[in-house]
């Protein structure tokens, strides 16, 4: 349980951090920095819960995360400078890949609990994994990166969601399915990133 | 019933197709092509159902449409090339006008069933008819076309929605009102398109 | 009661008016002018109610406001010209500040009624106060002004929301807390505007 909690917080922090960077690149003020970081961290799960009509939203019942992002937004400028010295780009990509795996499988599991059909459940997994970044890019007035760089990001989430669905279909344990699929997504993302693979470039 | 089913599928395909074209114009990858096509096809009805708090969403209970768009997205590049040779622009405009009529009247009927006040119901008709294209343009980082080209597109949906509301008010049959109004919207759109009419240009 | 009604209508009109101006600056047609004005006036409250899952939405039960904006959109061009001669920019800023105060406190009060945790309630106050303008800017294909100009706009709403929450915590009367906090927001906004103060510029 404490491991999941740790990964959850890390995934949220990585989302917020990517929001900080993008908001500052767009020369936003404190309000923009907080909002974009918040949307990036929680946008995917919120979109899924709006579509599935689930309430209360995750961040509503865990206001400590909102407060954490708020405090970090207040010190975003020195924070980013410091982290850039301490943390390598490699580490950010790894943390982001861990977040992608965890968020996506949490999304597909949540959709399966709500008795969604399988393909829709896999879509909900992908939405949970990627839509924070999509909202970040829309608010920052960009065509969403995940729709145009041709790197297998959403596709990793999609394949891992199906791995989870198939494992559940064949009655494997929930925990085994969850962890195997999340690790699969993270690994696939890191391997394709390492070798700079592209697919589906139009 | 089979006629409605046929028109419904055609309307969704036309929406998806316009999403394919716009996504490829923006040089999106496979993920972007699928997402934009999906949003264009289902964005209007989804927005209406979010506002009215109706669940499950149409595409959630009909995952076959999501799968269809997914398969088409995989072959979007050759598909667009082939269709452009076989299908004239005129045919696309006609199919889109049929979709506009059907989606809009489905939207206003759904809002009336939910006991919305009349003006709100007519707005729901228009939202259902046009918001897929609005979301498509926002994701593609454009000011939505339907808000700026001055062509009577939303206005056709608005007038047709009121025709439906008035016919229902005077106790005409549901089917008669539905078909008359949908045909009215389609015809009005095609006539104004043919003569390149503009209204409300600011 | 009549005072609240008067302020409410004025706040909606000011929101719609700022939508008219922005939509016309983007050379939108009648449909765009109406939609952007409508989104600016009601976007904040609608976003809050979607997140809290409250229905029916305010404008659904008060279709007279939608009709009012519709009629004004029809005469937006001469209306803006006339108002610009009669109404000074100062008056628009004052009316907007009054709207910010009232909308924000209505938002935080509504979230408190729904038993939200305090920080989330304060966020709902800010969202209600500012998100209409955010949606307006996204549809108009701009990075939202409230995220980048560094002027204390959202911050006024945030501080006033907390004033309201603290007053309610210490069992002050609902009306007293509401009016004090709303006046505080409006005053703070006007004072910081007057002296062109900036905070949190990144």
Coordinates of C-alpha atoms in Angstrom, one line a residue:
Chain A
X1 CA 0.0 0.0 0.0
X2 CA 2.7 2.4 0.9
X3 CA 4.4 1.6 -2.4
X4 CA 1.3 2.5 -4.4
X5 CA 1.0 5.7 -2.4
X6 CA 4.5 6.6 -3.1
X7 CA 4.2 5.9 -6.9
X8 CA 0.9 7.8 -6.9
X9 CA 2.4 10.9 -5.4
X10 CA 5.4 10.6 -7.7
X11 CA 3.1 10.3 -10.8
X12 CA 1.2 13.4 -9.7
X13 CA 4.4 15.3 -9.1
X14 CA 5.8 14.4 -12.5
X15 CA 2.5 15.5 -14.1
X16 CA 2.6 18.8 -12.2
X17 CA 6.2 19.3 -13.0
X18 CA 5.6 18.9 -16.8
X19 CA 2.8 21.5 -16.4
X20 CA 5.2 23.9 -14.6
X21 CA 7.7 23.7 -17.4
X22 CA 5.2 24.2 -20.1
X23 CA 3.4 27.1 -18.3
X24 CA 6.7 28.9 -17.7
X25 CA 7.7 28.4 -21.3
X26 CA 4.5 30.2 -22.2
X27 CA 5.4 33.0 -19.7
X28 CA 2.4 32.3 -17.6
X29 CA 1.9 33.9 -14.1
X30 CA 1.4 32.1 -10.8
X31 CA -2.3 31.4 -11.6
X32 CA -1.4 29.9 -14.9
X33 CA 1.4 27.8 -13.5
X34 CA -0.8 26.3 -10.8
X35 CA -3.8 25.7 -13.2
X36 CA -1.7 24.1 -15.9
X37 CA 0.1 21.9 -13.4
X38 CA -3.1 20.9 -11.8
X39 CA -4.8 20.1 -15.2
X40 CA -1.8 18.1 -16.3
X41 CA -1.7 16.0 -13.1
X42 CA -5.4 15.4 -12.7
X43 CA -6.9 16.1 -16.2
X44 CA -6.9 12.5 -17.4
X45 CA -8.7 11.0 -14.4
X46 CA -11.1 13.9 -14.2
X47 CA -12.0 13.5 -17.9
X48 CA -12.6 9.8 -17.4
X49 CA -14.8 10.4 -14.3
X50 CA -16.8 13.0 -16.1
X51 CA -17.4 10.6 -19.0
X52 CA -18.3 7.7 -16.6
X53 CA -20.2 10.0 -14.3
X54 CA -18.2 9.0 -11.2
X55 CA -18.1 11.3 -8.2
X56 CA -16.5 12.5 -6.1
X57 CA -13.4 13.2 -8.2
X58 CA -10.1 11.9 -7.0
X59 CA -8.6 15.3 -6.2
X60 CA -11.8 16.4 -4.5
X61 CA -11.5 13.7 -1.8
X62 CA -7.7 14.2 -1.6
X63 CA -7.3 17.9 -1.3
X64 CA -3.8 17.4 0.1
X65 CA -2.6 16.9 -3.6
X66 CA -4.2 20.1 -4.7
X67 CA -2.5 21.9 -1.7
X68 CA 0.8 20.3 -2.6
X69 CA 0.7 21.5 -6.2
X70 CA -0.4 24.9 -4.9
X71 CA 2.7 25.2 -2.6
X72 CA 5.0 23.9 -5.4
X73 CA 3.5 26.5 -7.8
X74 CA 4.5 29.2 -5.4
X75 CA 8.1 28.1 -5.7
X76 CA 8.0 26.9 -9.3
X77 CA 10.7 29.1 -10.6
X78 CA 13.5 28.2 -8.2
X79 CA 12.1 24.6 -8.0
X80 CA 12.5 24.0 -11.8
X81 CA 16.0 25.5 -11.7
X82 CA 17.0 23.3 -8.8
X83 CA 15.5 20.1 -10.2
X84 CA 17.1 20.7 -13.6
X85 CA 20.5 20.6 -11.9
X86 CA 19.8 17.6 -9.7
X87 CA 17.5 15.6 -11.9
X88 CA 18.5 14.4 -15.4
X89 CA 16.1 14.4 -18.3
X90 CA 16.4 10.6 -18.2
X91 CA 15.0 10.5 -14.7
X92 CA 12.0 12.7 -15.7
X93 CA 11.2 10.4 -18.6
X94 CA 11.4 7.3 -16.3
X95 CA 9.1 8.9 -13.7
X96 CA 6.7 10.0 -16.4
X97 CA 6.7 6.4 -17.9
X98 CA 5.9 5.0 -14.4
X99 CA 3.1 7.5 -14.1
X100 CA 1.7 6.6 -17.6
X101 CA 1.6 2.9 -16.6
X102 CA 0.0 3.4 -13.3
X103 CA -2.6 6.0 -14.4
X104 CA -3.6 4.0 -17.5
X105 CA -4.2 0.8 -15.6
X106 CA -6.0 2.6 -12.8
X107 CA -8.2 4.0 -15.6
X108 CA -9.0 0.8 -17.3
X109 CA -9.6 -1.0 -14.0
X110 CA -12.0 1.8 -13.0
X111 CA -13.9 1.5 -16.3
X112 CA -14.1 -2.3 -15.9
X113 CA -15.6 -1.9 -12.4
X114 CA -18.2 0.4 -14.0
X115 CA -19.0 -2.5 -16.5
X116 CA -17.9 -0.7 -19.6
X117 CA -17.5 -2.8 -22.8
X118 CA -13.9 -3.9 -23.3
X119 CA -12.9 -1.5 -26.1
X120 CA -14.4 1.5 -24.2
X121 CA -12.5 0.4 -21.1
X122 CA -9.2 0.3 -23.0
X123 CA -10.0 3.8 -24.3
X124 CA -10.7 5.0 -20.7
X125 CA -7.3 3.6 -19.8
X126 CA -5.6 5.7 -22.5
X127 CA -7.6 8.8 -21.7
X128 CA -6.6 8.6 -18.0
X129 CA -3.0 8.1 -19.0
X130 CA -2.7 10.9 -21.6
X131 CA -5.5 13.5 -21.3
X132 CA -3.7 15.5 -18.6
X133 CA -1.1 16.3 -21.2
X134 CA -3.7 17.0 -23.9
X135 CA -5.5 19.6 -21.7
X136 CA -2.1 21.1 -20.8
X137 CA -1.3 21.6 -24.5
X138 CA -4.8 23.0 -25.4
X139 CA -4.6 25.6 -22.6
X140 CA -1.1 26.5 -23.7
X141 CA -2.5 26.9 -27.2
X142 CA -0.6 24.1 -28.9
X143 CA -1.7 21.1 -30.9
X144 CA -1.3 18.3 -28.3
X145 CA 2.1 16.7 -28.5
X146 CA 0.8 13.2 -27.9
X147 CA -1.2 13.5 -31.2
X148 CA 1.6 14.6 -33.4
X149 CA 5.1 13.3 -32.4
X150 CA 4.5 9.8 -33.6
X151 CA 6.2 8.3 -30.6
X152 CA 4.4 5.3 -29.0
X153 CA 3.0 6.9 -25.9
X154 CA -0.8 6.5 -26.1
X155 CA -0.1 3.2 -27.9
X156 CA 1.9 1.9 -25.0
X157 CA -1.1 2.8 -22.7
X158 CA -3.5 1.1 -25.2
X159 CA -1.5 -2.2 -25.4
X160 CA -1.0 -2.3 -21.7
X161 CA -4.7 -1.7 -21.1
X162 CA -5.5 -4.7 -23.3
X163 CA -3.0 -6.8 -21.5
X164 CA -4.8 -6.0 -18.3
X165 CA -8.2 -6.7 -19.8
X166 CA -7.1 -10.1 -21.2
X167 CA -5.5 -11.1 -17.8
X168 CA -8.7 -10.2 -16.0
X169 CA -10.8 -12.1 -18.6
X170 CA -8.8 -15.2 -17.8
X171 CA -9.4 -14.7 -14.1
X172 CA -5.9 -13.8 -13.1
X173 CA -5.7 -11.9 -9.8
X174 CA -6.4 -8.2 -9.8
X175 CA -3.1 -7.3 -8.3
X176 CA -1.1 -9.5 -10.6
X177 CA -2.9 -8.1 -13.7
X178 CA -2.5 -4.5 -12.5
X179 CA 1.2 -4.7 -11.8
X180 CA 2.2 -6.8 -14.8
X181 CA 0.3 -4.4 -17.2
X182 CA 1.6 -1.2 -15.6
X183 CA 5.2 -2.5 -15.7
X184 CA 4.6 -3.5 -19.3
X185 CA 3.5 0.0 -20.3
X186 CA 6.4 1.6 -18.5
X187 CA 8.9 -0.7 -20.0
X188 CA 7.5 -0.4 -23.5
X189 CA 7.5 3.4 -23.2
X190 CA 11.1 3.4 -22.0
X191 CA 12.4 1.0 -24.7
X192 CA 10.7 2.8 -27.6
X193 CA 11.9 6.1 -26.2
X194 CA 15.5 4.8 -25.8
X195 CA 15.5 3.7 -29.5
X196 CA 13.5 6.7 -30.6
X197 CA 11.0 4.5 -32.3
X198 CA 8.0 6.1 -34.2
X199 CA 4.8 4.5 -35.4
X200 CA 1.7 5.7 -37.2
X201 CA 3.4 8.9 -38.5
X202 CA 0.9 10.2 -41.1
Chain B
X1 CA -35.4 1.4 -38.4
X2 CA -32.8 0.1 -40.8
X3 CA -33.0 3.4 -42.6
X4 CA -32.2 5.3 -39.4
X5 CA -29.4 2.9 -38.7
X6 CA -28.0 3.5 -42.1
X7 CA -28.2 7.3 -41.8
X8 CA -26.7 7.2 -38.3
X9 CA -23.7 5.2 -39.4
X10 CA -23.3 7.5 -42.4
X11 CA -23.4 10.6 -40.2
X12 CA -20.8 9.2 -37.9
X13 CA -18.6 8.2 -40.8
X14 CA -18.8 11.6 -42.3
X15 CA -17.9 13.2 -39.0
X16 CA -15.0 10.8 -38.6
X17 CA -13.9 11.5 -42.2
X18 CA -13.8 15.3 -41.6
X19 CA -11.7 14.6 -38.5
X20 CA -9.3 12.4 -40.5
X21 CA -8.8 15.2 -43.1
X22 CA -8.2 17.9 -40.5
X23 CA -5.9 15.8 -38.4
X24 CA -3.8 14.8 -41.4
X25 CA -3.7 18.5 -42.5
X26 CA -2.2 19.2 -39.1
X27 CA 0.3 16.3 -39.6
X28 CA -1.0 14.3 -36.7
X29 CA 0.1 10.8 -36.0
X30 CA -2.2 7.7 -35.7
X31 CA -3.3 8.6 -32.1
X32 CA -4.2 12.1 -33.2
X33 CA -6.0 10.9 -36.3
X34 CA -8.2 8.5 -34.2
X35 CA -8.9 11.0 -31.4
X36 CA -9.8 13.9 -33.6
X37 CA -12.0 11.7 -35.8
X38 CA -13.7 10.3 -32.7
X39 CA -14.2 13.7 -31.2
X40 CA -15.7 15.1 -34.4
X41 CA -18.1 12.1 -34.7
X42 CA -19.3 12.0 -31.1
X43 CA -18.3 15.3 -29.5
X44 CA -21.6 17.0 -30.1
X45 CA -23.8 14.3 -28.5
X46 CA -21.2 13.8 -25.7
X47 CA -21.3 17.5 -24.8
X48 CA -25.1 17.5 -24.8
X49 CA -25.2 14.4 -22.5
X50 CA -22.6 15.9 -20.1
X51 CA -24.7 19.1 -19.9
X52 CA -28.0 17.1 -19.4
X53 CA -26.3 14.5 -17.2
X54 CA -27.4 11.6 -19.3
X55 CA -25.6 8.3 -19.1
X56 CA -24.4 6.0 -20.5
X57 CA -23.1 8.0 -23.5
X58 CA -24.1 6.8 -26.9
X59 CA -20.6 5.6 -27.9
X60 CA -20.2 3.8 -24.6
X61 CA -23.1 1.5 -25.3
X62 CA -22.2 1.2 -29.0
X63 CA -18.5 0.4 -28.9
X64 CA -18.8 -1.0 -32.4
X65 CA -18.7 2.6 -33.7
X66 CA -15.5 3.3 -31.7
X67 CA -13.9 0.2 -33.1
X68 CA -15.0 1.1 -36.6
X69 CA -13.3 4.5 -36.3
X70 CA -10.3 2.8 -34.8
X71 CA -10.0 0.5 -37.8
X72 CA -10.5 3.3 -40.3
X73 CA -7.9 5.4 -38.5
X74 CA -5.4 2.6 -39.1
X75 CA -5.9 3.0 -42.9
X76 CA -6.7 6.7 -42.9
X77 CA -4.0 7.7 -45.3
X78 CA -4.9 5.4 -48.2
X79 CA -8.6 5.7 -47.3
X80 CA -8.6 9.5 -47.8
X81 CA -6.7 9.2 -51.0
X82 CA -9.1 6.6 -52.4
X83 CA -12.2 8.4 -51.2
X84 CA -11.0 11.6 -52.7
X85 CA -10.9 9.9 -56.1
X86 CA -14.2 8.2 -55.8
X87 CA -16.2 10.7 -53.8
X88 CA -16.7 14.2 -55.0
X89 CA -16.7 17.2 -52.6
X90 CA -20.4 17.6 -53.4
X91 CA -21.2 14.2 -52.0
X92 CA -19.3 14.9 -48.7
X93 CA -21.3 18.2 -48.3
X94 CA -24.5 16.3 -48.9
X95 CA -23.6 13.5 -46.4
X96 CA -22.6 16.1 -43.8
X97 CA -25.8 18.0 -44.3
X98 CA -27.8 14.8 -43.7
X99 CA -25.8 14.2 -40.6
X100 CA -26.4 17.8 -39.4
X101 CA -30.1 17.4 -39.7
X102 CA -30.3 14.0 -38.0
X103 CA -27.9 14.8 -35.1
X104 CA -29.6 18.2 -34.4
X105 CA -33.1 16.7 -34.3
X106 CA -31.9 13.8 -32.2
X107 CA -30.4 16.4 -29.8
X108 CA -33.5 18.6 -29.5
X109 CA -35.7 15.5 -29.1
X110 CA -33.5 14.2 -26.3
X111 CA -33.5 17.5 -24.6
X112 CA -37.3 17.7 -24.8
X113 CA -37.6 14.2 -23.3
X114 CA -35.5 15.6 -20.4
X115 CA -38.1 18.4 -20.0
X116 CA -35.8 21.2 -20.9
X117 CA -37.3 24.6 -21.6
X118 CA -37.9 25.2 -25.3
X119 CA -35.0 27.6 -25.9
X120 CA -32.6 25.4 -24.1
X121 CA -33.8 22.4 -26.1
X122 CA -33.2 24.2 -29.3
X123 CA -29.6 25.1 -28.1
X124 CA -29.1 21.4 -27.3
X125 CA -30.1 20.6 -30.9
X126 CA -27.5 23.0 -32.2
X127 CA -24.8 21.8 -29.8
X128 CA -25.4 18.2 -30.8
X129 CA -25.2 19.2 -34.5
X130 CA -22.1 21.4 -34.4
X131 CA -20.0 20.7 -31.3
X132 CA -18.1 17.8 -32.8
X133 CA -16.6 20.2 -35.4
X134 CA -16.0 22.8 -32.7
X135 CA -14.0 20.3 -30.6
X136 CA -12.1 19.1 -33.7
X137 CA -11.0 22.7 -34.4
X138 CA -10.1 23.5 -30.8
X139 CA -7.8 20.4 -30.6
X140 CA -6.4 21.3 -34.0
X141 CA -5.6 24.8 -32.6
X142 CA -8.0 26.7 -34.9
X143 CA -10.8 29.2 -34.2
X144 CA -13.8 26.9 -34.9
X145 CA -14.9 27.2 -38.5
X146 CA -18.6 27.2 -37.6
X147 CA -18.1 30.4 -35.6
X148 CA -16.4 32.4 -38.3
X149 CA -17.3 31.5 -41.9
X150 CA -20.7 33.2 -41.8
X151 CA -22.4 30.4 -43.6
X152 CA -25.7 29.3 -42.2
X153 CA -24.7 25.9 -40.6
X154 CA -25.6 26.3 -36.9
X155 CA -28.5 28.6 -38.0
X156 CA -30.0 25.7 -40.1
X157 CA -29.8 23.5 -37.1
X158 CA -31.4 26.2 -34.9
X159 CA -34.3 26.8 -37.3
X160 CA -34.9 23.1 -37.8
X161 CA -34.9 22.5 -34.1
X162 CA -37.6 25.2 -33.7
X163 CA -39.6 23.6 -36.5
X164 CA -39.4 20.3 -34.5
X165 CA -40.4 22.0 -31.2
X166 CA -43.4 23.8 -32.8
X167 CA -44.6 20.6 -34.5
X168 CA -44.4 18.7 -31.2
X169 CA -46.2 21.6 -29.4
X170 CA -49.1 21.2 -31.8
X171 CA -49.2 17.5 -31.1
X172 CA -47.9 16.2 -34.4
X173 CA -46.5 12.7 -34.4
X174 CA -43.0 12.3 -33.2
X175 CA -41.8 10.6 -36.4
X176 CA -43.4 13.2 -38.7
X177 CA -41.9 16.0 -36.7
X178 CA -38.5 14.3 -36.7
X179 CA -38.3 13.6 -40.4
X180 CA -39.8 16.9 -41.5
X181 CA -37.4 18.9 -39.4
X182 CA -34.3 16.8 -40.3
X183 CA -35.1 17.1 -44.0
X184 CA -35.7 20.8 -43.6
X185 CA -32.3 21.3 -42.0
X186 CA -30.5 19.2 -44.6
X187 CA -32.3 21.0 -47.5
X188 CA -31.7 24.5 -46.0
X189 CA -28.0 23.7 -45.5
X190 CA -27.7 22.4 -49.1
X191 CA -29.5 25.4 -50.7
X192 CA -27.5 28.0 -48.8
X193 CA -24.3 26.1 -49.6
X194 CA -25.2 25.9 -53.2
X195 CA -25.8 29.7 -53.5
X196 CA -22.9 30.5 -51.1
X197 CA -25.2 32.5 -48.8
X198 CA -23.8 34.2 -45.7
X199 CA -25.6 35.7 -42.7
X200 CA -24.6 37.4 -39.5
X201 CA -21.1 38.2 -40.7
X202 CA -19.8 40.7 -38.2
Chain C
X1 CA -33.5 40.0 -3.3
X2 CA -34.1 42.4 -6.1
X3 CA -30.6 43.8 -5.5
X4 CA -29.0 40.3 -5.9
X5 CA -31.2 39.8 -9.0
X6 CA -30.0 43.1 -10.4
X7 CA -26.3 42.4 -9.7
X8 CA -26.7 38.9 -11.2
X9 CA -28.1 40.2 -14.4
X10 CA -25.4 42.8 -14.6
X11 CA -22.7 40.3 -14.0
X12 CA -24.0 38.1 -16.8
X13 CA -24.3 41.0 -19.1
X14 CA -20.7 42.1 -18.4
X15 CA -19.5 38.5 -19.1
X16 CA -21.5 38.4 -22.3
X17 CA -20.2 41.9 -23.3
X18 CA -16.6 40.8 -22.9
X19 CA -17.4 37.8 -25.1
X20 CA -19.0 40.0 -27.7
X21 CA -15.8 42.1 -27.9
X22 CA -13.4 39.2 -28.1
X23 CA -15.6 37.3 -30.7
X24 CA -15.8 40.4 -32.9
X25 CA -12.0 41.0 -32.5
X26 CA -11.6 37.5 -33.9
X27 CA -14.0 38.4 -36.8
X28 CA -16.5 35.7 -35.8
X29 CA -20.0 35.6 -37.2
X30 CA -23.3 35.7 -35.4
X31 CA -23.0 32.1 -34.2
X32 CA -19.6 32.6 -32.8
X33 CA -20.6 35.9 -31.2
X34 CA -23.5 34.3 -29.4
X35 CA -21.5 31.1 -28.4
X36 CA -18.5 33.0 -27.0
X37 CA -20.7 35.5 -25.1
X38 CA -22.7 32.6 -23.7
X39 CA -19.6 30.7 -22.7
X40 CA -18.0 33.7 -21.1
X41 CA -21.2 34.5 -19.0
X42 CA -22.0 30.9 -17.9
X43 CA -18.8 28.9 -18.4
X44 CA -17.5 29.3 -14.9
X45 CA -20.6 28.1 -13.2
X46 CA -21.1 25.4 -15.7
X47 CA -17.6 24.0 -15.2
X48 CA -18.2 24.0 -11.4
X49 CA -21.5 22.2 -11.7
X50 CA -20.0 19.6 -14.0
X51 CA -17.2 18.9 -11.5
X52 CA -19.6 18.8 -8.6
X53 CA -22.2 16.9 -10.6
X54 CA -25.0 19.4 -9.8
X55 CA -28.0 19.7 -12.1
X56 CA -29.9 21.3 -13.5
X57 CA -27.4 24.0 -14.6
X58 CA -28.2 27.6 -13.8
X59 CA -28.9 28.7 -17.4
X60 CA -31.0 25.6 -18.1
X61 CA -33.5 26.7 -15.4
X62 CA -33.2 30.3 -16.4
X63 CA -33.6 30.3 -20.1
X64 CA -34.5 34.0 -20.0
X65 CA -30.7 34.7 -19.7
X66 CA -29.9 32.6 -22.7
X67 CA -32.6 34.4 -24.7
X68 CA -31.3 37.7 -23.5
X69 CA -27.8 37.0 -24.8
X70 CA -29.3 35.6 -28.0
X71 CA -31.2 38.9 -28.6
X72 CA -28.1 41.0 -27.7
X73 CA -25.9 38.9 -30.1
X74 CA -28.3 39.8 -32.9
X75 CA -27.5 43.5 -32.3
X76 CA -23.9 43.0 -31.1
X77 CA -22.2 45.2 -33.6
X78 CA -24.3 48.4 -33.1
X79 CA -24.6 47.5 -29.4
X80 CA -20.8 47.5 -28.9
X81 CA -20.4 50.8 -30.8
X82 CA -23.1 52.5 -28.7
X83 CA -21.9 51.2 -25.4
X84 CA -18.3 52.2 -26.2
X85 CA -19.6 55.8 -26.5
X86 CA -21.8 55.8 -23.5
X87 CA -19.8 53.5 -21.2
X88 CA -16.2 54.2 -20.2
X89 CA -13.7 51.5 -19.8
X90 CA -13.6 52.3 -16.1
X91 CA -17.3 51.4 -15.8
X92 CA -16.7 48.0 -17.5
X93 CA -13.9 47.2 -15.2
X94 CA -16.0 48.1 -12.2
X95 CA -19.0 46.0 -13.4
X96 CA -16.6 43.1 -14.1
X97 CA -15.1 43.3 -10.6
X98 CA -18.6 43.2 -9.1
X99 CA -19.3 40.1 -11.2
X100 CA -16.1 38.5 -10.1
X101 CA -16.9 39.0 -6.5
X102 CA -20.5 37.8 -6.8
X103 CA -19.7 34.8 -9.0
X104 CA -16.8 33.6 -6.9
X105 CA -18.7 33.7 -3.6
X106 CA -21.7 32.0 -5.2
X107 CA -19.2 29.3 -6.3
X108 CA -17.5 28.8 -2.9
X109 CA -20.9 28.8 -1.1
X110 CA -22.3 26.2 -3.5
X111 CA -19.2 24.0 -3.0
X112 CA -19.5 24.3 0.8
X113 CA -23.2 23.3 0.6
X114 CA -22.0 20.2 -1.3
X115 CA -19.6 19.4 1.6
X116 CA -16.4 20.0 -0.3
X117 CA -13.2 20.2 1.7
X118 CA -12.1 23.8 2.3
X119 CA -9.3 24.1 -0.2
X120 CA -11.4 22.5 -3.0
X121 CA -14.3 24.9 -2.1
X122 CA -11.9 27.8 -2.5
X123 CA -10.8 26.4 -5.9
X124 CA -14.5 26.1 -6.9
X125 CA -15.0 29.8 -6.0
X126 CA -12.1 30.8 -8.3
X127 CA -13.2 28.4 -11.1
X128 CA -16.7 30.0 -11.0
X129 CA -15.2 33.5 -11.1
X130 CA -12.7 33.0 -13.9
X131 CA -13.4 30.0 -16.0
X132 CA -15.9 31.8 -18.3
X133 CA -13.0 34.0 -19.5
X134 CA -10.7 31.0 -19.8
X135 CA -13.2 29.2 -22.1
X136 CA -13.6 32.4 -24.1
X137 CA -9.9 32.6 -24.7
X138 CA -9.5 28.9 -25.6
X139 CA -12.3 29.1 -28.1
X140 CA -10.7 32.3 -29.5
X141 CA -7.4 30.4 -29.8
X142 CA -5.5 32.5 -27.2
X143 CA -3.6 31.5 -24.1
X144 CA -6.1 32.6 -21.4
X145 CA -5.4 36.1 -20.3
X146 CA -6.0 35.3 -16.6
X147 CA -3.1 32.9 -16.7
X148 CA -0.5 35.3 -18.1
X149 CA -1.0 39.0 -17.4
X150 CA 0.2 38.7 -13.8
X151 CA -2.6 40.9 -12.5
X152 CA -4.4 39.7 -9.3
X153 CA -7.7 38.6 -10.7
X154 CA -7.9 34.9 -9.8
X155 CA -5.9 35.8 -6.7
X156 CA -8.6 38.3 -5.5
X157 CA -11.2 35.5 -6.0
X158 CA -9.0 33.1 -4.1
X159 CA -8.5 35.4 -1.1
X160 CA -12.1 36.4 -1.0
X161 CA -13.2 32.8 -1.1
X162 CA -11.0 32.1 2.0
X163 CA -12.5 35.1 3.8
X164 CA -15.9 33.6 3.2
X165 CA -14.8 30.2 4.4
X166 CA -13.2 31.5 7.5
X167 CA -16.3 33.7 8.3
X168 CA -18.5 30.6 7.9
X169 CA -16.2 28.5 10.0
X170 CA -16.6 31.0 12.9
X171 CA -20.4 30.8 12.5
X172 CA -21.0 34.2 11.1
X173 CA -24.3 34.6 9.2
X174 CA -24.4 33.5 5.7
X175 CA -25.5 36.8 4.3
X176 CA -22.9 38.8 6.2
X177 CA -20.1 36.4 5.1
X178 CA -21.4 36.5 1.5
X179 CA -21.6 40.3 1.1
X180 CA -18.4 41.0 3.1
X181 CA -16.3 38.6 0.9
X182 CA -17.9 39.7 -2.4
X183 CA -17.3 43.3 -1.6
X184 CA -13.7 42.4 -0.5
X185 CA -13.0 40.7 -3.9
X186 CA -14.5 43.6 -5.9
X187 CA -12.5 46.2 -3.9
X188 CA -9.3 44.3 -4.0
X189 CA -9.6 43.9 -7.7
X190 CA -10.3 47.5 -8.3
X191 CA -7.5 48.8 -6.0
X192 CA -4.9 46.5 -7.7
X193 CA -6.2 47.4 -11.1
X194 CA -6.1 51.1 -10.3
X195 CA -2.4 50.9 -9.2
X196 CA -1.6 48.3 -12.0
X197 CA -0.2 45.9 -9.5
X198 CA 1.3 42.6 -10.6
X199 CA 2.1 39.4 -8.6
X200 CA 3.5 36.0 -9.4
X201 CA 4.9 37.0 -12.7
X202 CA 7.1 34.2 -13.6

